[in-house]
CSV table of C-alpha atoms in Angstrom, one decimal:
chain,number,residue,atom,x,y,z
A,1,MET,CA,-24.6,-5.2,-43.9
A,2,ILE,CA,-28.0,-6.1,-42.6
A,3,ARG,CA,-30.2,-8.2,-44.9
A,4,GLU,CA,-33.3,-6.2,-46.0
A,5,LYS,CA,-36.0,-8.9,-46.0
A,6,LYS,CA,-39.6,-7.8,-45.6
A,7,GLY,CA,-40.2,-8.9,-42.0
A,8,ILE,CA,-36.6,-8.3,-40.9
A,9,GLY,CA,-36.5,-5.0,-42.6
A,10,ILE,CA,-39.6,-3.7,-40.8
A,11,LEU,CA,-38.2,-4.9,-37.5
A,12,LEU,CA,-34.9,-3.3,-38.1
A,13,ALA,CA,-36.5,-0.1,-39.3
A,14,VAL,CA,-38.4,0.1,-36.0
A,15,LEU,CA,-35.3,-0.6,-34.0
A,16,PHE,CA,-33.3,2.0,-35.9
A,17,THR,CA,-36.1,4.6,-35.5
A,18,MET,CA,-36.2,3.9,-31.7
A,19,ALA,CA,-32.4,4.0,-31.6
A,20,ALA,CA,-32.4,7.3,-33.5
A,21,LEU,CA,-34.8,8.7,-31.0
A,22,CYS,CA,-32.9,7.4,-28.0
A,23,PHE,CA,-29.2,7.5,-29.0
A,24,THR,CA,-28.7,9.9,-31.9
A,25,VAL,CA,-26.3,12.5,-30.4
A,26,SER,CA,-25.9,16.1,-31.4
A,27,ASP,CA,-22.6,17.7,-31.8
A,28,ALA,CA,-23.2,19.5,-28.5
A,29,HIS,CA,-23.8,16.2,-26.8
A,30,ALA,CA,-20.8,14.7,-28.4
A,31,SER,CA,-18.6,17.4,-26.8
A,32,THR,CA,-19.8,16.3,-23.4
A,33,TYR,CA,-19.6,12.6,-24.0
A,34,THR,CA,-19.4,10.8,-20.6
A,35,GLY,CA,-19.0,7.2,-21.7
A,36,LYS,CA,-16.2,5.0,-20.5
A,37,TYR,CA,-15.1,3.7,-23.9
A,38,TRP,CA,-14.3,5.1,-27.3
A,39,LEU,CA,-13.8,2.8,-30.3
A,40,LYS,CA,-11.6,4.1,-33.1
A,41,VAL,CA,-11.8,2.2,-36.3
A,42,ASN,CA,-8.9,2.7,-38.7
A,43,GLU,CA,-10.5,1.7,-42.0
A,44,GLN,CA,-7.3,1.9,-43.9
A,45,GLN,CA,-5.4,-0.4,-41.6
A,46,ASN,CA,-8.4,-2.5,-40.5
A,47,VAL,CA,-7.6,-2.1,-36.9
A,48,ILE,CA,-9.9,-1.0,-34.0
A,49,THR,CA,-8.3,0.6,-31.0
A,50,ALA,CA,-10.4,0.7,-27.9
A,51,TYR,CA,-9.8,3.5,-25.5
A,52,LYS,CA,-10.9,3.8,-21.9
A,53,LYS,CA,-11.1,7.0,-19.8
A,54,ILE,CA,-8.8,6.6,-16.9
A,55,ASP,CA,-8.2,9.4,-14.5
A,56,GLY,CA,-9.9,11.8,-16.9
A,57,LYS,CA,-7.7,10.8,-19.9
A,58,TRP,CA,-8.4,8.5,-22.9
A,59,LYS,CA,-5.9,5.6,-22.8
A,60,PRO,CA,-5.6,2.8,-25.4
A,61,ILE,CA,-6.3,-0.5,-23.8
A,62,ARG,CA,-7.0,-3.0,-26.7
A,63,ALA,CA,-6.2,-3.4,-30.4
A,64,MET,CA,-8.4,-5.6,-32.5
A,65,LEU,CA,-8.1,-6.8,-36.1
A,66,CYS,CA,-11.2,-6.1,-38.3
A,67,SER,CA,-12.4,-6.2,-41.8
A,68,THR,CA,-14.1,-3.0,-43.0
A,69,GLY,CA,-16.0,-2.5,-46.3
A,70,LEU,CA,-14.5,-3.1,-49.7
A,71,GLY,CA,-14.1,0.1,-51.7
A,72,GLY,CA,-14.5,2.4,-48.7
A,73,THR,CA,-18.1,1.4,-48.1
A,74,THR,CA,-17.7,1.8,-44.4
A,75,PRO,CA,-18.8,5.4,-43.6
A,76,LYS,CA,-16.4,7.7,-41.9
A,77,GLY,CA,-17.2,10.0,-39.0
A,78,THR,CA,-18.2,9.7,-35.4
A,79,PHE,CA,-21.2,7.7,-34.3
A,80,TYR,CA,-22.8,6.3,-31.1
A,81,THR,CA,-23.9,2.7,-30.9
A,82,GLN,CA,-27.6,2.2,-31.1
A,83,GLY,CA,-28.5,-1.4,-30.4
A,84,ARG,CA,-27.2,-5.0,-30.3
A,85,TRP,CA,-28.2,-8.6,-31.0
A,86,ASN,CA,-26.6,-11.8,-30.0
A,87,TRP,CA,-27.2,-13.3,-33.4
A,88,GLY,CA,-28.1,-11.1,-36.4
A,89,GLU,CA,-29.2,-11.9,-40.0
A,90,LEU,CA,-26.9,-10.3,-42.5
A,91,MET,CA,-26.9,-10.0,-46.3
A,92,ASN,CA,-27.1,-13.0,-48.6
A,93,ASP,CA,-28.6,-15.4,-46.0
A,94,VAL,CA,-25.6,-15.3,-43.6
A,95,TYR,CA,-25.4,-14.5,-39.9
A,96,GLY,CA,-23.2,-12.8,-37.4
A,97,GLN,CA,-22.6,-13.2,-33.7
A,98,TYR,CA,-22.5,-10.3,-31.2
A,99,CYS,CA,-23.8,-7.6,-33.5
A,100,THR,CA,-23.6,-4.0,-32.3
A,101,HIS,CA,-25.3,-1.3,-34.3
A,102,ILE,CA,-23.1,1.6,-35.3
A,103,THR,CA,-25.2,3.7,-37.8
A,104,ASP,CA,-27.7,3.1,-40.6
A,105,ASP,CA,-27.2,-0.6,-41.6
A,106,ILE,CA,-23.6,-0.7,-40.4
A,107,LEU,CA,-22.7,-3.1,-37.5
A,108,PHE,CA,-19.8,-4.5,-35.6
A,109,HIS,CA,-20.2,-8.3,-35.9
A,110,SER,CA,-18.3,-11.5,-36.1
A,111,VAL,CA,-17.1,-13.1,-39.3
A,112,TYR,CA,-20.3,-14.5,-40.8
A,113,TYR,CA,-21.8,-18.0,-40.5
A,114,THR,CA,-23.8,-19.8,-43.1
A,115,GLU,CA,-26.2,-21.2,-40.5
A,116,ARG,CA,-27.8,-19.3,-37.6
A,117,PHE,CA,-26.8,-20.6,-34.2
A,118,ASP,CA,-24.4,-23.1,-35.8
A,119,LYS,CA,-21.0,-22.0,-34.5
A,120,ALA,CA,-19.3,-24.6,-36.7
A,121,SER,CA,-20.5,-22.9,-39.9
A,122,GLN,CA,-18.2,-19.9,-40.0
A,123,VAL,CA,-16.6,-19.4,-43.4
A,124,THR,CA,-12.9,-20.0,-42.7
A,125,SER,CA,-11.6,-18.0,-45.7
A,126,GLN,CA,-13.3,-14.9,-44.4
A,127,PHE,CA,-11.8,-15.3,-41.0
A,128,ASN,CA,-8.4,-15.3,-42.6
A,129,MET,CA,-9.3,-12.0,-44.2
A,130,LEU,CA,-9.3,-10.2,-40.8
A,131,GLY,CA,-6.8,-7.3,-41.1
A,132,GLN,CA,-8.0,-6.6,-44.7
A,133,SER,CA,-11.0,-4.9,-46.2
A,134,ALA,CA,-13.6,-7.6,-47.0
A,135,SER,CA,-17.1,-6.7,-46.0
A,136,HIS,CA,-20.1,-4.9,-47.6
A,137,GLY,CA,-19.6,-2.0,-45.1
A,138,CYS,CA,-20.0,-3.6,-41.7
A,139,VAL,CA,-17.0,-4.0,-39.4
A,140,ARG,CA,-16.2,-7.7,-39.0
A,141,LEU,CA,-14.2,-9.0,-36.0
A,142,SER,CA,-13.2,-12.3,-34.5
A,143,VAL,CA,-15.8,-13.7,-32.1
A,144,VAL,CA,-13.8,-12.9,-29.0
A,145,ASP,CA,-13.4,-9.2,-30.1
A,146,ALA,CA,-17.0,-8.8,-31.2
A,147,LYS,CA,-18.1,-10.3,-27.9
A,148,TRP,CA,-15.9,-7.9,-26.0
A,149,ILE,CA,-17.5,-4.9,-27.6
A,150,TYR,CA,-21.0,-6.5,-27.2
A,151,TYR,CA,-20.6,-7.0,-23.4
A,152,THR,CA,-18.2,-4.2,-22.5
A,153,CYS,CA,-19.3,-1.2,-24.5
A,154,LYS,CA,-22.7,0.1,-23.5
A,155,ILE,CA,-25.3,1.4,-26.0
A,156,GLY,CA,-24.3,5.0,-26.8
A,157,THR,CA,-20.6,4.2,-26.9
A,158,LYS,CA,-18.6,6.6,-29.1
A,159,VAL,CA,-17.3,5.2,-32.4
A,160,THR,CA,-15.0,7.1,-34.7
A,161,ILE,CA,-14.2,5.6,-38.2
A,162,TYR,CA,-11.2,7.2,-40.0
A,163,ARG,CA,-8.4,6.5,-42.4
A,164,SER,CA,-4.7,6.6,-41.5
A,165,ASP,CA,-1.4,4.9,-42.4
A,166,ASN,CA,-0.7,4.6,-38.6
A,167,PRO,CA,-2.5,1.6,-37.3
A,168,GLY,CA,-2.8,3.1,-33.8
A,169,PRO,CA,-0.9,3.5,-30.6
A,170,LEU,CA,-1.0,-0.3,-29.8
A,171,GLY,CA,-0.1,-1.3,-33.4
A,172,LYS,CA,-1.7,-3.9,-35.5
A,173,PRO,CA,-2.2,-7.4,-33.9
A,174,ALA,CA,-0.8,-10.4,-35.7
A,175,PRO,CA,-3.5,-12.3,-37.5
A,176,ILE,CA,-4.5,-15.8,-36.6
A,177,LYS,CA,-4.7,-18.0,-39.7
A,178,VAL,CA,-6.9,-21.1,-39.8
A,179,TYR,CA,-6.8,-24.1,-42.0
A,180,THR,CA,-8.9,-23.5,-45.1
A,181,GLY,CA,-9.1,-27.1,-46.3
A,182,ARG,CA,-12.6,-27.0,-44.7
A,183,TYR,CA,-14.9,-24.4,-46.1
A,184,LYS,CA,-16.4,-23.6,-42.7
A,185,TYR,CA,-15.7,-24.4,-39.1
A,186,TRP,CA,-15.5,-22.8,-35.7
A,187,ASP,CA,-14.1,-19.3,-35.1
A,188,PRO,CA,-10.8,-20.2,-33.4
A,189,THR,CA,-11.2,-17.3,-30.9
A,190,ASP,CA,-14.7,-18.3,-29.8
A,191,PRO,CA,-14.4,-18.9,-26.0
A,192,ASP,CA,-17.3,-21.3,-26.0
A,193,PRO,CA,-16.1,-24.4,-24.0
A,194,ALA,CA,-17.5,-26.5,-26.9
A,195,ASN,CA,-15.0,-25.0,-29.4
A,196,PRO,CA,-12.6,-27.7,-30.5
A,197,TYR,CA,-10.5,-25.2,-32.3
A,198,TYR,CA,-9.9,-22.6,-29.6
A,199,VAL,CA,-6.4,-21.2,-30.2
A,200,ILE,CA,-6.4,-18.1,-28.0
A,201,ASP,CA,-3.0,-17.7,-26.4
A,202,ALA,CA,-2.6,-17.3,-22.7
A,203,PRO,CA,-1.6,-13.8,-21.5
A,204,THR,CA,2.0,-12.9,-20.9
A,205,ILE,CA,3.1,-11.6,-17.5
A,206,ARG,CA,6.5,-10.4,-16.8
A,207,VAL,CA,8.5,-8.5,-14.2
A,208,SER,CA,10.5,-5.4,-15.1
A,209,PRO,CA,14.2,-5.8,-14.9
A,210,LYS,CA,14.2,-2.5,-13.1
A,211,LYS,CA,12.4,-4.1,-10.1
A,212,PRO,CA,14.7,-3.6,-7.1
A,213,LEU,CA,15.6,-6.7,-5.1
A,214,THR,CA,15.1,-4.9,-1.8
A,215,VAL,CA,12.8,-2.2,-0.5
A,216,GLN,CA,13.6,-0.1,2.6
A,217,TYR,CA,11.6,-0.6,5.8
A,218,GLY,CA,8.7,1.8,6.2
A,219,LYS,CA,8.7,3.0,2.6
A,220,LYS,CA,5.3,4.6,2.0
A,221,ASN,CA,3.0,3.9,-0.9
A,222,TYR,CA,5.2,1.1,-2.2
A,223,ASN,CA,3.5,-1.4,-4.5
A,224,PRO,CA,5.6,-4.2,-6.0
A,225,LYS,CA,2.9,-4.7,-8.6
A,226,SER,CA,4.1,-1.5,-10.2
A,227,TYR,CA,7.0,-3.5,-11.7
A,228,VAL,CA,4.7,-6.3,-13.0
A,229,TYR,CA,3.2,-6.1,-16.5
A,230,ALA,CA,0.8,-8.3,-18.4
A,231,LYS,CA,-0.4,-8.3,-22.0
A,232,ASP,CA,-2.9,-10.2,-24.1
A,233,PRO,CA,-0.9,-11.4,-27.2
A,234,ASN,CA,-4.1,-11.9,-29.1
A,235,THR,CA,-5.3,-8.3,-28.9
A,236,PHE,CA,-2.2,-6.4,-27.5
A,237,MET,CA,-4.5,-5.4,-24.7
A,238,ASN,CA,-2.7,-4.1,-21.6
A,239,LEU,CA,-3.8,-6.3,-18.7
A,240,LYS,CA,-2.0,-4.4,-15.9
A,241,ASP,CA,-5.3,-3.5,-14.3
A,242,PHE,CA,-6.3,-7.2,-14.3
A,243,ILE,CA,-3.2,-8.3,-12.3
A,244,LYS,CA,-4.1,-9.6,-8.8
A,245,VAL,CA,-2.0,-10.9,-5.9
A,246,SER,CA,-2.8,-14.6,-5.6
A,247,LYS,CA,-0.3,-15.6,-2.9
A,248,VAL,CA,2.1,-14.0,-0.4
A,249,ALA,CA,4.6,-15.8,1.8
A,250,ARG,CA,7.4,-14.5,4.1
A,251,TYR,CA,10.4,-16.6,5.1
A,252,SER,CA,10.3,-17.7,8.7
A,253,SER,CA,13.8,-18.4,10.1
A,254,LYS,CA,12.2,-20.1,13.0
A,255,LYS,CA,10.4,-22.6,10.8
A,256,GLY,CA,13.0,-22.7,8.1
A,257,LYS,CA,10.5,-22.1,5.3
A,258,TYR,CA,8.1,-19.6,3.7
A,259,VAL,CA,4.8,-19.2,5.5
A,260,SER,CA,1.6,-17.4,4.4
A,261,ASP,CA,1.6,-13.7,5.2
A,262,THR,CA,0.6,-10.3,3.9
A,263,PHE,CA,3.2,-8.0,2.3
A,264,SER,CA,4.1,-4.8,4.3
A,265,THR,CA,7.1,-2.6,4.2
A,266,ASN,CA,6.7,-2.4,8.0
A,267,LYS,CA,7.7,-6.0,8.4
A,268,LEU,CA,11.3,-7.0,7.7
A,269,GLY,CA,11.9,-10.2,5.8
A,270,THR,CA,12.1,-11.9,2.4
A,271,TYR,CA,8.8,-12.2,0.6
A,272,LYS,CA,7.6,-14.3,-2.3
A,273,ILE,CA,4.6,-12.6,-4.0
A,274,THR,CA,2.7,-14.4,-6.7
A,275,TYR,CA,0.8,-12.3,-9.2
A,276,THR,CA,-1.9,-13.8,-11.5
A,277,VAL,CA,-3.6,-12.2,-14.5
A,278,THR,CA,-6.7,-13.6,-16.2
A,279,ALA,CA,-7.4,-12.3,-19.7
A,280,PRO,CA,-10.9,-11.4,-20.7
A,281,TYR,CA,-11.1,-14.7,-22.6
A,282,GLY,CA,-10.5,-16.8,-19.4
A,283,LYS,CA,-6.9,-17.8,-19.8
A,284,SER,CA,-4.5,-17.0,-17.0
A,285,ALA,CA,-0.8,-16.6,-16.3
A,286,SER,CA,1.2,-16.2,-13.1
A,287,THR,CA,4.7,-15.0,-12.0
A,288,THR,CA,6.4,-14.9,-8.6
A,289,ILE,CA,8.7,-12.3,-7.5
A,290,LYS,CA,11.1,-12.3,-4.5
A,291,LEU,CA,11.4,-9.1,-2.5
A,292,LYS,CA,13.3,-8.3,0.7
A,293,VAL,CA,12.2,-5.6,3.1
A,294,VAL,CA,15.4,-4.3,4.7
A,295,ASP,CA,16.6,-1.6,7.0
A,296,ASN,CA,20.2,-1.0,5.9
A,297,LEU,CA,20.2,2.3,4.3
A,298,LYS,CA,20.7,4.8,7.1
A,299,ALA,CA,22.6,5.1,10.4
A,300,PRO,CA,20.4,5.2,13.5
A,301,VAL,CA,19.4,8.5,15.0
A,302,ILE,CA,20.7,9.5,18.4
A,303,SER,CA,18.4,11.8,20.3
A,304,GLY,CA,18.8,13.8,23.5
A,305,ALA,CA,22.6,14.0,23.4
A,306,LYS,CA,23.2,17.6,24.6
A,307,SER,CA,26.0,19.0,26.7
A,308,ARG,CA,24.9,19.4,30.3
A,309,THR,CA,25.9,20.0,33.8
A,310,VAL,CA,25.7,17.5,36.6
A,311,THR,CA,26.4,17.5,40.3
A,312,TRP,CA,29.5,15.9,41.5
A,313,GLY,CA,28.6,12.3,42.4
A,314,ASP,CA,25.7,12.1,40.0
A,315,LYS,CA,25.2,8.8,38.2
A,316,ASN,CA,24.1,8.0,34.6
A,317,ALA,CA,26.1,9.1,31.6
A,318,VAL,CA,23.2,8.2,29.2
A,319,LYS,CA,20.4,10.0,30.9
A,320,GLY,CA,17.7,11.1,28.4
A,321,ILE,CA,19.6,9.7,25.4
A,322,THR,CA,18.0,7.3,23.0
A,323,ALA,CA,18.9,5.7,19.6
A,324,LYS,CA,16.6,4.4,16.9
A,325,GLN,CA,16.7,3.2,13.4
A,326,ALA,CA,13.7,2.8,11.2
A,327,SER,CA,12.8,-0.8,12.3
A,328,ALA,CA,14.3,-1.0,15.7
A,329,ILE,CA,15.2,0.7,19.0
A,330,ARG,CA,19.0,0.8,19.3
A,331,THR,CA,19.4,2.6,22.7
A,332,SER,CA,20.8,-0.4,24.6
A,333,ALA,CA,23.2,-1.2,21.7
A,334,MET,CA,25.1,2.1,22.2
A,335,LYS,CA,28.7,2.1,23.1
A,336,VAL,CA,29.7,5.0,25.4
A,337,TYR,CA,33.2,6.4,25.4
A,338,ILE,CA,34.0,8.6,28.5
A,339,LYS,CA,37.2,10.6,29.1
A,340,ALA,CA,37.2,11.9,32.7
A,341,PRO,CA,38.8,15.2,33.8
A,342,GLY,CA,42.6,14.8,33.6
A,343,ALA,CA,42.5,11.5,31.6
A,344,LYS,CA,44.3,11.2,28.3
A,345,LYS,CA,42.2,8.4,26.8
A,346,TYR,CA,38.6,7.4,26.6
A,347,LYS,CA,37.3,4.3,28.4
A,348,ILE,CA,34.6,2.3,26.7
A,349,TYR,CA,31.4,1.3,28.5
A,350,SER,CA,28.3,-0.6,27.5
A,351,TYR,CA,25.0,1.2,27.7
A,352,GLN,CA,24.2,-0.4,31.0
A,353,ASP,CA,27.5,0.3,32.6
A,354,ALA,CA,27.3,3.9,31.3
A,355,LYS,CA,23.9,4.1,33.0
A,356,ASN,CA,25.6,3.3,36.3
A,357,TYR,CA,28.6,5.5,35.7
A,358,ARG,CA,29.3,8.0,38.6
A,359,PHE,CA,30.9,11.3,38.0
A,360,ALA,CA,33.4,11.0,40.8
A,361,LYS,CA,35.4,14.1,39.9
A,362,THR,CA,34.6,17.7,39.4
A,363,GLY,CA,35.5,19.0,35.9
A,364,LYS,CA,34.7,18.4,32.3
A,365,TYR,CA,33.9,14.9,30.9
A,366,SER,CA,34.1,14.3,27.2
A,367,VAL,CA,31.4,11.7,26.4
A,368,LYS,CA,31.0,10.1,22.9
A,369,TYR,CA,28.1,7.9,21.9
A,370,ILE,CA,28.3,5.5,19.0
A,371,VAL,CA,25.6,3.2,17.7
A,372,LYS,CA,25.5,1.1,14.6
A,373,ASN,CA,22.8,0.0,12.2
A,374,LYS,CA,21.7,-3.5,13.3
A,375,TYR,CA,21.8,-4.8,9.8
A,376,ALA,CA,24.6,-2.6,8.3
A,377,PRO,CA,27.3,-2.0,11.0
A,378,TYR,CA,29.2,0.3,8.7
A,379,LYS,CA,26.3,2.7,9.0
A,380,ALA,CA,27.0,4.3,12.4
A,381,ALA,CA,25.8,7.4,14.2
A,382,LYS,CA,28.1,9.4,16.6
A,383,LYS,CA,27.5,12.2,19.0
A,384,VAL,CA,30.0,13.9,21.3
A,385,ILE,CA,29.0,16.1,24.2
A,386,THR,CA,30.6,17.6,27.3
A,387,ILE,CA,29.3,16.8,30.8
A,388,THR,CA,30.5,19.3,33.4
A,389,SER,CA,30.5,18.0,37.0
A,390,LYS,CA,30.2,20.7,39.6
A,391,LYS,CA,30.1,20.7,43.4
A,392,GLY,CA,26.6,21.2,44.7
A,393,ALA,CA,24.8,21.4,48.0
A,394,VAL,CA,24.7,17.6,48.2
A,395,ASN,CA,28.5,17.7,48.2
A,396,ASN,CA,28.9,19.6,51.5
A,397,ASP,CA,30.7,17.8,54.3
A,398,PRO,CA,28.5,16.2,56.9
A,399,GLN,CA,28.5,17.9,60.3
A,400,LEU,CA,29.7,15.6,63.2
A,401,THR,CA,29.0,16.9,66.7
A,402,LEU,CA,30.7,15.5,69.9
A,403,PRO,CA,30.1,16.3,73.6
A,404,PRO,CA,32.5,19.0,75.0
A,405,ALA,CA,34.6,16.5,76.9
A,406,PHE,CA,35.1,14.5,73.7
A,407,ASN,CA,35.9,17.6,71.8
A,408,ALA,CA,38.6,18.4,74.3
A,409,ALA,CA,40.1,15.0,73.8
A,410,LEU,CA,40.3,15.2,70.0
A,411,VAL,CA,43.5,14.1,68.3
A,412,GLY,CA,44.9,16.8,66.0
A,413,THR,CA,46.3,16.3,62.6
A,414,ASP,CA,49.8,16.2,64.1
A,415,GLY,CA,48.8,13.5,66.6
A,416,SER,CA,48.6,15.8,69.6
A,417,CYS,CA,45.8,15.9,72.2
A,418,ASN,CA,45.2,18.5,74.8
A,419,THR,CA,43.0,16.7,77.3
A,420,PRO,CA,42.7,13.0,76.8
A,421,LEU,CA,39.5,11.5,78.1
A,422,ALA,CA,40.3,9.6,81.3
A,423,VAL,CA,38.3,6.4,82.2
A,424,GLN,CA,38.8,3.4,84.5
A,425,PRO,CA,39.2,-0.1,83.3
A,426,ARG,CA,36.5,-2.7,83.6
A,427,ILE,CA,33.8,0.0,83.9
A,428,SER,CA,31.1,0.4,81.3
A,429,THR,CA,31.7,3.6,79.4
A,430,ASP,CA,29.1,5.3,77.1
A,431,LEU,CA,31.0,6.3,74.0
A,432,ILE,CA,27.9,7.2,71.9
A,433,THR,CA,25.5,9.4,73.8
A,434,GLY,CA,25.6,13.1,72.8
A,435,ILE,CA,27.2,12.4,69.4
A,436,SER,CA,25.2,13.4,66.3
A,437,ALA,CA,25.7,13.8,62.5
A,438,VAL,CA,23.8,16.0,60.1
A,439,HIS,CA,24.1,16.4,56.4
A,440,ASN,CA,22.2,19.1,54.5
A,441,GLY,CA,19.8,19.5,57.4
A,442,LYS,CA,19.1,15.8,57.6
A,443,ASP,CA,19.9,13.7,60.7
A,444,VAL,CA,22.3,11.0,59.6
A,445,THR,CA,23.4,9.8,63.1
A,446,SER,CA,22.2,6.3,62.2
A,447,LYS,CA,24.9,6.3,59.5
A,448,LEU,CA,27.7,6.9,62.1
A,449,LYS,CA,30.6,4.5,62.1
A,450,ILE,CA,32.7,3.8,65.2
A,451,ALA,CA,36.0,2.1,65.4
A,452,ILE,CA,38.4,1.6,68.3
A,453,LYS,CA,42.2,1.1,68.3
A,454,GLY,CA,43.7,-0.3,71.5
A,455,PRO,CA,47.3,-0.1,72.8
A,456,SER,CA,48.3,-3.2,71.0
A,457,ASP,CA,46.2,-2.9,67.9
A,458,ALA,CA,47.8,-2.2,64.5
A,459,ASP,CA,44.6,-0.6,63.2
A,460,PHE,CA,41.1,0.4,64.1
A,461,GLN,CA,38.5,-2.2,64.8
A,462,PRO,CA,34.9,-1.5,64.0
A,463,VAL,CA,32.3,-1.7,66.8
A,464,THR,CA,28.5,-1.3,66.7
A,465,ALA,CA,26.6,1.5,68.3
A,466,GLU,CA,25.2,-0.9,70.8
A,467,GLU,CA,28.7,-2.0,71.8
A,468,ALA,CA,29.9,1.6,72.0
A,469,ALA,CA,27.1,2.5,74.3
A,470,ALA,CA,28.5,0.2,77.0
A,471,TRP,CA,32.1,-0.3,76.1
A,472,ILE,CA,34.4,-1.8,78.7
A,473,PHE,CA,38.1,-1.1,78.5
A,474,ASP,CA,39.9,-4.2,79.8
A,475,CYS,CA,43.5,-2.9,80.1
A,476,GLU,CA,45.2,0.4,80.8
A,477,GLY,CA,46.8,2.4,78.1
A,478,GLU,CA,45.8,4.8,75.3
A,479,TYR,CA,42.9,4.1,73.1
A,480,GLN,CA,41.7,6.0,70.0
A,481,ILE,CA,38.0,6.2,69.3
A,482,LYS,CA,37.2,7.2,65.7
A,483,TYR,CA,33.8,8.5,64.7
A,484,SER,CA,33.1,8.7,61.0
A,485,VAL,CA,30.2,9.7,58.8
A,486,LYS,CA,30.2,9.6,55.0
A,487,ASN,CA,28.4,11.9,52.5
A,488,ALA,CA,25.6,9.7,51.3
A,489,TYR,CA,25.8,11.2,47.8
A,490,THR,CA,29.5,11.2,47.4
A,491,PRO,CA,30.6,8.4,49.8
A,492,TYR,CA,34.2,9.1,49.2
A,493,GLN,CA,33.6,12.3,51.2
A,494,THR,CA,34.1,11.2,54.8
A,495,VAL,CA,34.3,13.3,58.0
A,496,SER,CA,36.2,11.7,60.8
A,497,LYS,CA,37.1,12.7,64.4
A,498,ILE,CA,39.4,10.8,66.7
A,499,VAL,CA,39.1,11.0,70.5
A,500,LEU,CA,42.1,9.9,72.7
A,501,VAL,CA,41.1,7.9,75.8
A,502,LYS,CA,43.5,7.1,78.6
A,503,VAL,CA,42.6,4.1,80.7
A,504,GLY,CA,44.0,3.8,84.2
A,505,GLY,CA,46.1,0.8,85.5
A,506,CYS,CA,44.8,-2.8,85.3
A,507,SER,CA,44.5,-4.9,88.5
């Protein structure tokens, strides 16, 4: 309780009057309370539970031991804080740190000191009473807790004082006991750097055993911090909101060590993430987790694999087909199995070879595409389609035209010839003029091939167009001149005509 001396009493009376004018809240106002914190004081258990409004809901964040009034002298009800003092004069010539006015002459304050401003004058036996009723009505706390209320909870903060067997959702903190061989000394929780007796424990930080060792590439809204928890053992305060990332490193196979990086599920690799939490009293703790971003859950996806029709002679068995897994393009890793018309077995081709594959027959081709997950080969995708090869306009035979005299000298399929072309030896003979080739309306005469087989030759010998334009037959006998032109689209389609030439006697 506040000491009622003449001067002090007048000052406090003024302060209380001002506070009443400024901060006394009606029931209607109480129902629309917009403050961030709500302090609930369990007078029976001597525990204060601090609540914070998070996402519209009151959540317990801190439990604090206290000493309420002996004999139920601490008033019950709901109040709103009305003022505060760094040092306040209390009853019986004693003093308290971090005083926050609750109602009338009731305060939150530290365990009392015999000397104002002398932090080594706190009565140790009274500190050891925290967790039990001991005051004249005020609510005593350790310095660290009184300071937290003083600096965290603004004037007008809601305070509810009640009685219950249940200490509260965070339980009742274990008391800190100090040596009482000395009548007075420092509060062991006072975070003042000069405190030789500071015994606040560091926060605890741990990783949930449910934390996965891996996370799939590209996972959205994934935060490894969700598996990290921290708590203040002094107050049972949940420190999760205070956890920060202090270091991230990703393993570099090129450098053979972990290097500084930022965590992302869009980057494969093994990460070390260090989390650090600093309690409101300044002490810190850290923990490091290892997490691997992988892409081994699903088979790749093959796109564009649909049965289709091609023209006989077309190339490319993988046209328009792609493969992709979450972290990589897998198109070039595809294996392509092709069973041609009339074949009993599939032949295996690489993606590049399948790209150059020519449909050399008409009919139905069964084509199977298989691609494996780069990091989990047992996860494979397969698509089977039918490619039908049909004859098209490009497959028409070229048209080879010869002069009339050459046409008359053509050799039939049975080897017969009606009117061989007669020429004289050692005379230049034009074997090319008047000959033309057309394919699908396009002049392809330049693609014409000419070969000559003499009386003593076992086979045809190729000659150039320039040579054929002024060919000289050296000896008499029968010569065969073969004119050939290939289908440019299906080169195995060749049109040939053979002209029989009879050369007169040699001199």
